[in-house]
Short mmCIF file of C-alpha atoms and ligand atoms in Angstrom, two decimals:
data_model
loop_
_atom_site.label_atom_id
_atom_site.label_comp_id
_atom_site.label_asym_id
_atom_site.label_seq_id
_atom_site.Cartn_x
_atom_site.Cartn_y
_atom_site.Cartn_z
CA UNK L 24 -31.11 -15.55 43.71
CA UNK L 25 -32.44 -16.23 40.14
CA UNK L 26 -36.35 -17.29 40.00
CA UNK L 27 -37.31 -20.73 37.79
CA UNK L 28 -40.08 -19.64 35.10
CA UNK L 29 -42.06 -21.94 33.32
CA UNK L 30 -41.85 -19.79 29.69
CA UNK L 31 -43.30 -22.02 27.39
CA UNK L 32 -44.83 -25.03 26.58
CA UNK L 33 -46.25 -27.55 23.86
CA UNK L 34 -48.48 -30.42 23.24
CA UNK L 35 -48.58 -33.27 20.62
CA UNK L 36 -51.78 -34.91 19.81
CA UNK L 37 -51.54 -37.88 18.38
CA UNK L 38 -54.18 -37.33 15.32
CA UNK L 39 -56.00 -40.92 15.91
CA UNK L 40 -58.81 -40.73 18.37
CA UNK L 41 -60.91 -43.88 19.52
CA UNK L 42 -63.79 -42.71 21.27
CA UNK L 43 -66.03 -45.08 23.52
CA UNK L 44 -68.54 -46.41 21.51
CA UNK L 45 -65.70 -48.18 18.59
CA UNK L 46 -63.62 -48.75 21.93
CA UNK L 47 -66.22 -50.99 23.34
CA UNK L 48 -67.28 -52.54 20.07
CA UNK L 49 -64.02 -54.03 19.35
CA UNK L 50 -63.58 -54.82 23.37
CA UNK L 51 -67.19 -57.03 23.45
CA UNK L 52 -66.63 -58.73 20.16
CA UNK L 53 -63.40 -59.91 21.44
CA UNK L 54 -65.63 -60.85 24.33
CA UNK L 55 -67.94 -62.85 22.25
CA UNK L 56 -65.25 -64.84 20.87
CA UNK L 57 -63.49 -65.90 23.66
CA UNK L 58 -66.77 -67.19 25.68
CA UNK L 59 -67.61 -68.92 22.39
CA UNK L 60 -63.65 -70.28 22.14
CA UNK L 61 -64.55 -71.79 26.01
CA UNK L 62 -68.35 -72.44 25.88
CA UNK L 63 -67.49 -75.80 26.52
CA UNK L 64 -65.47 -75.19 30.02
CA UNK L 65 -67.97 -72.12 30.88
CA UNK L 66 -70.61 -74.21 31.08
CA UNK L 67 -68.93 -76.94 32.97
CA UNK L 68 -68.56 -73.66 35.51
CA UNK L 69 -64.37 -74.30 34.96
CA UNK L 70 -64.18 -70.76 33.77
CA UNK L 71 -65.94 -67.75 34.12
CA UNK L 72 -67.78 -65.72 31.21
CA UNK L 73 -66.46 -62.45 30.56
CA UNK L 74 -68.52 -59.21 31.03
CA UNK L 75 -69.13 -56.55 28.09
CA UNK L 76 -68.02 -53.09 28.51
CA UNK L 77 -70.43 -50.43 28.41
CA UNK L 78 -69.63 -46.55 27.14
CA UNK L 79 -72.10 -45.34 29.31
CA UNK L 80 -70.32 -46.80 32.47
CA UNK L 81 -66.84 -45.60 31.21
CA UNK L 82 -68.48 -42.24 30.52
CA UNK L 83 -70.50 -42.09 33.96
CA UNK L 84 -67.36 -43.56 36.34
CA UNK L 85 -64.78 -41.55 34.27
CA UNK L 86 -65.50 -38.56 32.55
CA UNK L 87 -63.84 -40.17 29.56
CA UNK L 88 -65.30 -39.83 26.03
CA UNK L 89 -62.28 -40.52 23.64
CA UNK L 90 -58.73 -40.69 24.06
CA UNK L 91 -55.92 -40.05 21.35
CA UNK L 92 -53.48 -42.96 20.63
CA UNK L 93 -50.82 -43.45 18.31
CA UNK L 94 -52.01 -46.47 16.88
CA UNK L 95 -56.12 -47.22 16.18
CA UNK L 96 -56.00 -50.12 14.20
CA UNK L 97 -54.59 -52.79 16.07
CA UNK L 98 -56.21 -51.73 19.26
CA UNK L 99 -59.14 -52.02 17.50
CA UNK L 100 -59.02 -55.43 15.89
CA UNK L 101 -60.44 -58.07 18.65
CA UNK L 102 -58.24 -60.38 17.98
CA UNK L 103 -55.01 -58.38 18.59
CA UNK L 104 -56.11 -55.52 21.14
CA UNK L 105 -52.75 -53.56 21.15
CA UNK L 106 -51.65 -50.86 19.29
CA UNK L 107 -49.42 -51.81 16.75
CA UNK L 108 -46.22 -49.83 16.74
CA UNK L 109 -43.30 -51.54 14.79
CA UNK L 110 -39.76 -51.08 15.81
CA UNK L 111 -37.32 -48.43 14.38
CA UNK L 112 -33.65 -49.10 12.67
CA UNK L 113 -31.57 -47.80 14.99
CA UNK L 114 -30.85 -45.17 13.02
CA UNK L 115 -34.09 -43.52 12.95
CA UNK L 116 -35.55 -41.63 15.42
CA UNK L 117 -37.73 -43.42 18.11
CA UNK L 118 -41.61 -43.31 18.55
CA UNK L 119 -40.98 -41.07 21.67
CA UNK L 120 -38.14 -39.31 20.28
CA UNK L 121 -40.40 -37.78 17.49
CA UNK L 122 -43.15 -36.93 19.32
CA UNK L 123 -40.58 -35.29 21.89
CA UNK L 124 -39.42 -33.31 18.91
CA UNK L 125 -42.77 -31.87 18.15
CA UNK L 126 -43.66 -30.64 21.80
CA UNK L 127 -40.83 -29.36 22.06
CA UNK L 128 -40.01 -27.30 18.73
CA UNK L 129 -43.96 -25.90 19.73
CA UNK L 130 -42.49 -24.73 23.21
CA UNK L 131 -39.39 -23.36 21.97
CA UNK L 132 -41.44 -21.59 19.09
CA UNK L 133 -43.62 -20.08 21.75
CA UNK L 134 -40.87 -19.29 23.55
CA UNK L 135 -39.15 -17.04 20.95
CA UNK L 136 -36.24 -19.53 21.90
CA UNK L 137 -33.85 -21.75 19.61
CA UNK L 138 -32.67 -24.97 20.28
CA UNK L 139 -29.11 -23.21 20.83
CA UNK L 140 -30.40 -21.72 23.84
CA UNK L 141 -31.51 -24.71 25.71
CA UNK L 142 -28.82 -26.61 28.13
CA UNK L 143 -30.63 -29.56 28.86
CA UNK L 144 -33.24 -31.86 28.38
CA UNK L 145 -35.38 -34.13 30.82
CA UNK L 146 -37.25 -36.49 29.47
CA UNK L 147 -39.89 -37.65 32.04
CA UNK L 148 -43.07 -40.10 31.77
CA UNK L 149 -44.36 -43.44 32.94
CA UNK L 150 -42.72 -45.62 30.03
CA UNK L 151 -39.70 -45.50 27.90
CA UNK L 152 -39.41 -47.62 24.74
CA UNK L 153 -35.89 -48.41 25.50
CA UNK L 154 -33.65 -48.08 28.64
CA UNK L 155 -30.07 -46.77 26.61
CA UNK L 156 -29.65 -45.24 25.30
CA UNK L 157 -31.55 -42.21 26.92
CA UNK L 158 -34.48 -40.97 24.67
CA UNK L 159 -33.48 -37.73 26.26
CA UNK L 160 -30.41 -37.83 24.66
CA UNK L 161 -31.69 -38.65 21.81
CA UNK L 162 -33.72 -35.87 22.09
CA UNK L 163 -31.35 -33.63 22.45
CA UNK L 164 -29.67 -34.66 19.12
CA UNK L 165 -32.32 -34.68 17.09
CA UNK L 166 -32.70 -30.44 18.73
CA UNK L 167 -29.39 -30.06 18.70
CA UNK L 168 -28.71 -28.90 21.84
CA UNK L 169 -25.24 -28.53 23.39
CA UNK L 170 -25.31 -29.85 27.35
CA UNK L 171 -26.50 -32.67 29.11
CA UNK L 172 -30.06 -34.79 29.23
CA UNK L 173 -31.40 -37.80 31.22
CA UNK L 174 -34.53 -39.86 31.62
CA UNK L 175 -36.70 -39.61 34.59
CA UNK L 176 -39.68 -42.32 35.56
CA UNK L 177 -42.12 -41.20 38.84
CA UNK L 178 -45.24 -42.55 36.33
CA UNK L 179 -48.14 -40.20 36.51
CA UNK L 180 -46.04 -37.56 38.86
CA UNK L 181 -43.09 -37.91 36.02
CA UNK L 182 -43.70 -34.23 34.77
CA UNK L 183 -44.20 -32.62 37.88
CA UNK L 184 -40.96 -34.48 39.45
CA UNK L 185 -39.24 -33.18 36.12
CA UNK L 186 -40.11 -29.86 36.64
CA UNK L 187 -38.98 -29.69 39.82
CA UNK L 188 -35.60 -31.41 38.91
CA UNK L 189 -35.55 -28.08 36.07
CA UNK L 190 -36.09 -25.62 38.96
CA UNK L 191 -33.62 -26.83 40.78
CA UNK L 192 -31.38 -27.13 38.00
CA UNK L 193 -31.52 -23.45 37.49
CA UNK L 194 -31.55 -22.54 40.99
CA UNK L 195 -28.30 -24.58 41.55
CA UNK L 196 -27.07 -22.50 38.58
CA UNK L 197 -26.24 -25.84 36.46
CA UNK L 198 -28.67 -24.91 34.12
CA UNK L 199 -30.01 -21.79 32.76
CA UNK L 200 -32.85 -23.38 30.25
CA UNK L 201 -34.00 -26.83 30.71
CA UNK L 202 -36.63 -28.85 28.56
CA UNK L 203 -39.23 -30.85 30.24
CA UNK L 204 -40.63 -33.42 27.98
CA UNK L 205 -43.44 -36.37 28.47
CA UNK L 206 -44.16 -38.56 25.43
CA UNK L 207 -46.69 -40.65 26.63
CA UNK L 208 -47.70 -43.74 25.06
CA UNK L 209 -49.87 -45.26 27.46
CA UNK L 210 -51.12 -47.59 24.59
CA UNK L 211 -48.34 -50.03 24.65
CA UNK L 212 -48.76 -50.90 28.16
CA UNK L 213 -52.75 -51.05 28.62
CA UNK L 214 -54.22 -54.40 28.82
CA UNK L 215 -57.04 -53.75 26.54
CA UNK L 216 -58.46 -57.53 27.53
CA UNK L 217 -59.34 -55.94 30.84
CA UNK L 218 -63.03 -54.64 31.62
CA UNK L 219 -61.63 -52.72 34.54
CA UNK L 220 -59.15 -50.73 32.82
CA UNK L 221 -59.34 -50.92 28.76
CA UNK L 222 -60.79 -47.30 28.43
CA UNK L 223 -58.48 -45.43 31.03
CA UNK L 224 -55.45 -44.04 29.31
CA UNK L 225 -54.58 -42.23 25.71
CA UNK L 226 -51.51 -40.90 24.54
CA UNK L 227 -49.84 -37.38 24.20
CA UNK L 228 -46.45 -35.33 24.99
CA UNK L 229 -46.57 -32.39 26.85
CA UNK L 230 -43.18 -30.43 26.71
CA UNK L 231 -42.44 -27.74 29.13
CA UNK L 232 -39.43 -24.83 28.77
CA UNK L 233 -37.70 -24.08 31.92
CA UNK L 234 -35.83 -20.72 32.16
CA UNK L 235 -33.95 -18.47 34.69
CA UNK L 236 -36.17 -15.42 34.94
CA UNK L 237 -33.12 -12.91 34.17
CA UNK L 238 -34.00 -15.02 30.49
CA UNK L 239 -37.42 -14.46 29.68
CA UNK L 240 -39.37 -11.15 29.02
CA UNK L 241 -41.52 -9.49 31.66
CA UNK L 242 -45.10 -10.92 31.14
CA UNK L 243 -44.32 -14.36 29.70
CA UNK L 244 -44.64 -17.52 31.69
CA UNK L 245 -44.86 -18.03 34.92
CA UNK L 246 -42.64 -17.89 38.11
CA UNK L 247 -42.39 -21.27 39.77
CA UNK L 248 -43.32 -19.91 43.76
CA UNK L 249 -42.53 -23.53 44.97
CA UNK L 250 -42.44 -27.36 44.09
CA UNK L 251 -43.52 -29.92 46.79
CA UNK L 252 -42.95 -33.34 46.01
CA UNK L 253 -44.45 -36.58 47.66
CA UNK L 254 -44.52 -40.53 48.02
CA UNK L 255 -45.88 -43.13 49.58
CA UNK L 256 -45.06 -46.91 49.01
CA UNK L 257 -48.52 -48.79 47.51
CA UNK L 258 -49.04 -51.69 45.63
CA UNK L 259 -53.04 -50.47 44.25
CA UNK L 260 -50.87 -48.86 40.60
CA UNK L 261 -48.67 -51.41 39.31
CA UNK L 262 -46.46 -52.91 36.23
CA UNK L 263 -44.34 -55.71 36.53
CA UNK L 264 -43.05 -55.32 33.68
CA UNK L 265 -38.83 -54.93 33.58
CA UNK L 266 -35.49 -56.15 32.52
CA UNK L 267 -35.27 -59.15 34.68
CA UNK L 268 -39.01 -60.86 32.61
CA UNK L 269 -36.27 -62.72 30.20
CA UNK L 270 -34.71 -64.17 33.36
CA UNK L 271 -37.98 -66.12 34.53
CA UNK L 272 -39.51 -68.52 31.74
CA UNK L 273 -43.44 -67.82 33.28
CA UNK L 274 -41.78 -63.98 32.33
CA UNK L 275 -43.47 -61.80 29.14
CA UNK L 276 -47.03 -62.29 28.54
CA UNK L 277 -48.27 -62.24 31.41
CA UNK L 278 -51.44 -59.99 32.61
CA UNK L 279 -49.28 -58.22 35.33
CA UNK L 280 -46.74 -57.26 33.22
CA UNK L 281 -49.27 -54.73 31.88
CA UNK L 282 -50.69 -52.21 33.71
CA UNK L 283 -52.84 -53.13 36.57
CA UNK L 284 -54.46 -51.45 39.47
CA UNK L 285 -56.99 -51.18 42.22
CA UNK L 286 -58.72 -48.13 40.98
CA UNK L 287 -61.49 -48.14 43.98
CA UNK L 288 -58.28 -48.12 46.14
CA UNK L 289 -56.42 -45.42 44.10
CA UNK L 290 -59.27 -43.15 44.50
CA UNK L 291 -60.44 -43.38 48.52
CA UNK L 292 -56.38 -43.17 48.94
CA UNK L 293 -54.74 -40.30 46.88
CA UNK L 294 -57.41 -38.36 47.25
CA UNK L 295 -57.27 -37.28 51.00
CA UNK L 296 -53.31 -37.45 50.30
CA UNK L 297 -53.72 -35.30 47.39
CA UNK L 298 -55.57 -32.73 48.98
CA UNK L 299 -53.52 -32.58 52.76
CA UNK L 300 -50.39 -32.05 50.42
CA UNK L 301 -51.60 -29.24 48.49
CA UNK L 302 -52.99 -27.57 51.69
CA UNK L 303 -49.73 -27.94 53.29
CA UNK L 304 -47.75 -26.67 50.58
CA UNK L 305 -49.54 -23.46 50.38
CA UNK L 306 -49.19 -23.11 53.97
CA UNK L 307 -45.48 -23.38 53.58
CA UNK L 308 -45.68 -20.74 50.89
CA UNK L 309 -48.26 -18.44 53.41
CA UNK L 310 -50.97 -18.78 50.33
CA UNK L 311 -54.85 -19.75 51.44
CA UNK L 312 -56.44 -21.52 49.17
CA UNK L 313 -58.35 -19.08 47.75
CA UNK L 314 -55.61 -17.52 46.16
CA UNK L 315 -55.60 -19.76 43.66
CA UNK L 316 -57.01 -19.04 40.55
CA UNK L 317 -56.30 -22.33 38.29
CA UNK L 318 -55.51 -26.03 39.83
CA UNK L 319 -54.49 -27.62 36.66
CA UNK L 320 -54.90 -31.07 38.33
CA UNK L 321 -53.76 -34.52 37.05
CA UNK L 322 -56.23 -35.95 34.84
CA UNK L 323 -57.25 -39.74 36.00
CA UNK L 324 -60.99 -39.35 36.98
CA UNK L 325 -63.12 -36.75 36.53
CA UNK L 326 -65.20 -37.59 39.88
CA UNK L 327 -61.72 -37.39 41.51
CA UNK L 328 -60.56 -34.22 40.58
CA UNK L 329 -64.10 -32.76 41.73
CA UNK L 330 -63.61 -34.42 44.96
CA UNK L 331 -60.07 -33.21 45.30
CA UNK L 332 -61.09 -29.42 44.15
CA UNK L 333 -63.93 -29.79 46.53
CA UNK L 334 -61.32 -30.91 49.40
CA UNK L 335 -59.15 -27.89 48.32
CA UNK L 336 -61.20 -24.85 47.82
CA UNK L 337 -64.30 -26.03 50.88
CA UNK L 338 -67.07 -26.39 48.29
CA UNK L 339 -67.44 -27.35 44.25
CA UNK L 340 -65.05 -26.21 41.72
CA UNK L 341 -66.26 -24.36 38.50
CA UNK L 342 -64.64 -26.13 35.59
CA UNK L 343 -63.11 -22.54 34.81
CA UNK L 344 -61.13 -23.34 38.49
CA UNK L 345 -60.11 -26.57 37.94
CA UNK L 346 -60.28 -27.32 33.93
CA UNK L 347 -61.07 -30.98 32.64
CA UNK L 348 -59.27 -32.16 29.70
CA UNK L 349 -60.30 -36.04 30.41
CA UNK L 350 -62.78 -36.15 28.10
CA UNK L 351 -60.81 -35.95 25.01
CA UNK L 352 -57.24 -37.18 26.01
CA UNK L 353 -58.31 -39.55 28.06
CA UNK L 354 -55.74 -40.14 31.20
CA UNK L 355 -52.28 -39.38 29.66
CA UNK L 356 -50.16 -39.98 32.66
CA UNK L 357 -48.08 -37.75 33.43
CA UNK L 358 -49.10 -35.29 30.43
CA UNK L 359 -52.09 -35.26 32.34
CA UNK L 360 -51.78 -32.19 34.45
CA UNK L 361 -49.56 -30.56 31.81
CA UNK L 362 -52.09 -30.45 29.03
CA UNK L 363 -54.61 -28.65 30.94
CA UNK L 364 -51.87 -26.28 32.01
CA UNK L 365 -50.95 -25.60 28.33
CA UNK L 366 -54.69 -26.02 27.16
CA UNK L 367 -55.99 -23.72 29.97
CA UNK L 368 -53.79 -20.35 30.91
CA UNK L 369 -54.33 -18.32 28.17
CA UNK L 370 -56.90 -16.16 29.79
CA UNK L 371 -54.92 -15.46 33.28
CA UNK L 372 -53.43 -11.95 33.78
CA UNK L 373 -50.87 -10.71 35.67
CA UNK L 374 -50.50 -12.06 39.55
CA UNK L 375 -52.97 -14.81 38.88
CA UNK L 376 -52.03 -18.29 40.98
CA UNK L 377 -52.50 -21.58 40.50
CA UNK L 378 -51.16 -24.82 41.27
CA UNK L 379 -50.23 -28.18 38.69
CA UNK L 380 -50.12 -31.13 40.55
CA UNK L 381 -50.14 -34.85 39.73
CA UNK L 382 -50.79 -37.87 41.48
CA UNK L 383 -49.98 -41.30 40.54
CA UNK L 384 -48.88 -45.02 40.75
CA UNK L 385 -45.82 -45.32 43.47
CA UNK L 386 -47.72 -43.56 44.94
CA UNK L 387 -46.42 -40.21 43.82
CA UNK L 388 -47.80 -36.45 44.18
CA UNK L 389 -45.97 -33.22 42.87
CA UNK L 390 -47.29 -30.16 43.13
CA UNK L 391 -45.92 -26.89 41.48
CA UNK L 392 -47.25 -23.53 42.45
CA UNK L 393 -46.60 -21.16 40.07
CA UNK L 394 -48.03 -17.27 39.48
CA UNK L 395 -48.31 -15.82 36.14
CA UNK L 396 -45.84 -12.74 35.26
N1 CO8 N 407 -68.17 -51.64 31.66
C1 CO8 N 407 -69.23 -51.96 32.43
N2 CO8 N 407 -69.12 -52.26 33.74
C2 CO8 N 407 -67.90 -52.26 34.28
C3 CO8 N 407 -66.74 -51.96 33.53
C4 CO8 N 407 -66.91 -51.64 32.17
N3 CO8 N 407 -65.87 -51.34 31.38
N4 CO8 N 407 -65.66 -52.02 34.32
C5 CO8 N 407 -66.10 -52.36 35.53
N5 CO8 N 407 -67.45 -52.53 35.52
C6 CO8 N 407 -68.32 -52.91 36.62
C7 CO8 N 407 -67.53 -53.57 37.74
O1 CO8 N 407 -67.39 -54.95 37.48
C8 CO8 N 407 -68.40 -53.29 38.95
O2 CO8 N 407 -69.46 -54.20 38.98
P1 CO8 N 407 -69.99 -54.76 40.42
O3 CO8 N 407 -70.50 -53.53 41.13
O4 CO8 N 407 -71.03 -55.74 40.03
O5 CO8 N 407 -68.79 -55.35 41.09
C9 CO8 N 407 -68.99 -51.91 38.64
O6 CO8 N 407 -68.89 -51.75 37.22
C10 CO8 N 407 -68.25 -50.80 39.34
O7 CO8 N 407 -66.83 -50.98 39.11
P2 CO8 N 407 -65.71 -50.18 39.89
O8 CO8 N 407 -65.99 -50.23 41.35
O9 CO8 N 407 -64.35 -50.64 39.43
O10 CO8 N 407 -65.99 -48.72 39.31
P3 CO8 N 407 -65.52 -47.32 39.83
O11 CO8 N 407 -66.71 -46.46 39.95
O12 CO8 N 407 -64.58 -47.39 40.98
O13 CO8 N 407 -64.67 -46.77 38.58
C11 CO8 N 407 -62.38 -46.45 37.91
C12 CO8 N 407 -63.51 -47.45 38.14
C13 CO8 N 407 -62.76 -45.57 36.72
C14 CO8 N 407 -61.10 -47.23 37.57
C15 CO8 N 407 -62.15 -45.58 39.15
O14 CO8 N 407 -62.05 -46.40 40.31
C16 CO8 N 407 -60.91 -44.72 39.07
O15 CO8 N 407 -60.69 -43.99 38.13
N6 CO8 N 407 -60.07 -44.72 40.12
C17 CO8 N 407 -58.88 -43.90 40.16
C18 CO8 N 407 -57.82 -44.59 39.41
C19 CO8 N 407 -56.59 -43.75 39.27
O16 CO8 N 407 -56.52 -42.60 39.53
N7 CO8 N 407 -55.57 -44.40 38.82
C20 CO8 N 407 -54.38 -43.74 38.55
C21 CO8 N 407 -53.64 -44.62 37.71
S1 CO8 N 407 -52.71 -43.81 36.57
C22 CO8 N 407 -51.07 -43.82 37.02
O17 CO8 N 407 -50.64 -43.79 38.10
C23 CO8 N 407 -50.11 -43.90 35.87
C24 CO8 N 407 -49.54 -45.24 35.74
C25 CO8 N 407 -48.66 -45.28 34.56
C26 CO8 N 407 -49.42 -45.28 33.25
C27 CO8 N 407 -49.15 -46.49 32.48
C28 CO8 N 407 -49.91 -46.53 31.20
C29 CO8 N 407 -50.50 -47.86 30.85
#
């Protein structure tokens, strides 16, 4: 039977950055002007004030310094705080369809590939700008491709999910070259009124090339050993948001149509789950631990991926073992894990292991073990 390898891959940066200091400046002066909007019922204790932000607290309980977005502007003005992304004619392409485009072209460049030789393409992250039709299909157009694509949604574990819906694609034999792409625009769907959560997410689109191994040269890519995929119902990652708003008149606007979680929650929870699923996987595939050299890990919280690497290996993680890419992007969803994949393999050889694995709202975990041709 015919292996899955991961041959290429590409990343689109969105060239807009907001780091934490400009973040926060435009979050507390929006701040300022809404406690001075309701002096009147704060003081009469009706309402509470709201809290400033701090960069030093989104640096220390995050690892975050910046994060790339599509939009700056309007996320920075106060008195808007949301990106401002205007709507397409419907006969150009989409937001996501573009930046599809451009992670893609990068991993079929890299690749040595044309679009001619791909048969499908799965578009996979956390939010699509429309539900039909498919972006992947419009994807696919805009490559030119000649088979079949679909949209897939398991939030931050979208990519991983994807690439195990590739593998099996090309295991089944109904595919012999499958794109996996993840424009993220976590932007649009951040409530950047909320202390909790404005700094957590950027944007980004990771695309991934999928071959059958009797396709791709000896010494590019890497096999795919195994995929393990996991969920478990919770309600601590959530978005409200969905057709059916329209249908209830207290409907769009509201804060929990946005994204909102418990991140305390999220992080005592996935953790342990994160870590008992990558140890059992590798136990299915007769691997220790130790094997691996890379654990390209989803990219949420710095202090959880230490924690998680920690859980994994029995003591700290170098950076070089499990590489951060938080900092600058920011958590991209389901890019997350892919970026450091694509940012952070260039130096393995030959036989080295390692494992990408996200975890997510749902909640989701999918791990991919793959070893380097
Ligand atoms: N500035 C200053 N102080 C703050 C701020 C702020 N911005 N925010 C909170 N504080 C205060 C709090 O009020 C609290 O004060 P007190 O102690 O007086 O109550 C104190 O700081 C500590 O707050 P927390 O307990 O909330 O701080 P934590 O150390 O837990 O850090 C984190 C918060 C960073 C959110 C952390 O809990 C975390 O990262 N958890 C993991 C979350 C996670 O992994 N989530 C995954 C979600 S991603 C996903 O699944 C994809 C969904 C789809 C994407 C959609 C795109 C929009």
């Amino acid at each position: 039977m015919t292996k899955a390898v991961i041959s290429a891959t590409g990343l689109y940066t969105p060239p807009a950055y907001i780091d934490n200091e400009d973040l926060v400046k435009a979050f507390n002066a929006y701040v300022d002007l809404h406690n001075r909007q309701h002096a009147d019922e704060i003081a009469r204790g009706e309402l509470d004030a709201l809290q400033p932000s701090s960069p030093e607290f989104i640096e220390k309980a995050s690892g975050i310094k910046r994060r790339h977005v599509i939009d700056r502007d309007g996320i920075l003005d106060p008195e808007r705080l949301c990106p401002h992304i205007p709507e397409r004619a419907n006969d150009e392409p989409s937001v996501q369809c573009e930046m599809s485009v451009d992670a893609a072209n990068q991993a079929l460049e890299a690749a040595g590939r044309a679009a001619s030789d791909v048969d499908a393409v799965i578009v996979a992250c956390s939010n699509m700008q429309r539900p039909y039709p498919a972006i992947s299909v419009e994807v696919q157009e805009a490559l030119g491709i000649d088979g079949f694509a679909y949209d897939m949604n398991v939030a931050c574990s979208s990519a991983t999910f994807g690439l195990q819906a590739a593998s099996s694609a090309i295991l089944s034999g109904a595919a012999r070259s499958v794109l996996v792409v993840s424009p993220e625009i976590c932007s649009g769907h951040l409530n950047f009124r909320d202390r909790d959560s404005h700094f957590i997410f950027g944007d980004a689109c990771t695309a991934l090339l999928v071959e059958s191994e009797d396709r791709v040269e000896p010494g590019q890519g890497f096999d795919i050993l195994g995929t393990r995929l996991k969920t478990k119902f919770s309600n601590n990652i959530r978005n409200n948001f969905g057709f059916l708003n329209r249908a209830d008149e207290g409907g769009i606007g509201q804060p929990d149509k946005l994204f909102v979680q418990n991140g305390r929650k999220v992080f005592k929870e996935v953790s342990p789950l994160v870590a008992e699923t990558i140890h059992s996987h590798l136990d299915a595939l007769s691997l220790e631990a130790s094997a691996l050299r890379r654990m390209w890990l989803h990219q949420a919280n710095l202090n959880m991926n230490q924690l998680i690497a920690k859980r994994i290996l029995g003591r700290d993680a170098t950076t070089e073992e499990a590489p951060v890419i938080l900092d600058e992007y920011a958590n991209t969803s389901s890019a997350g894990s892919i970026i450091a994949f694509h940012l952070h393999q260039s130096d393995l050889t030959s036989g080295d292991m390692g494992v990408i694995c996200s975890f997510g709202a749902g909640y989701s975990i999918g791990n991919v073990v793959v070893k380097k041709r």
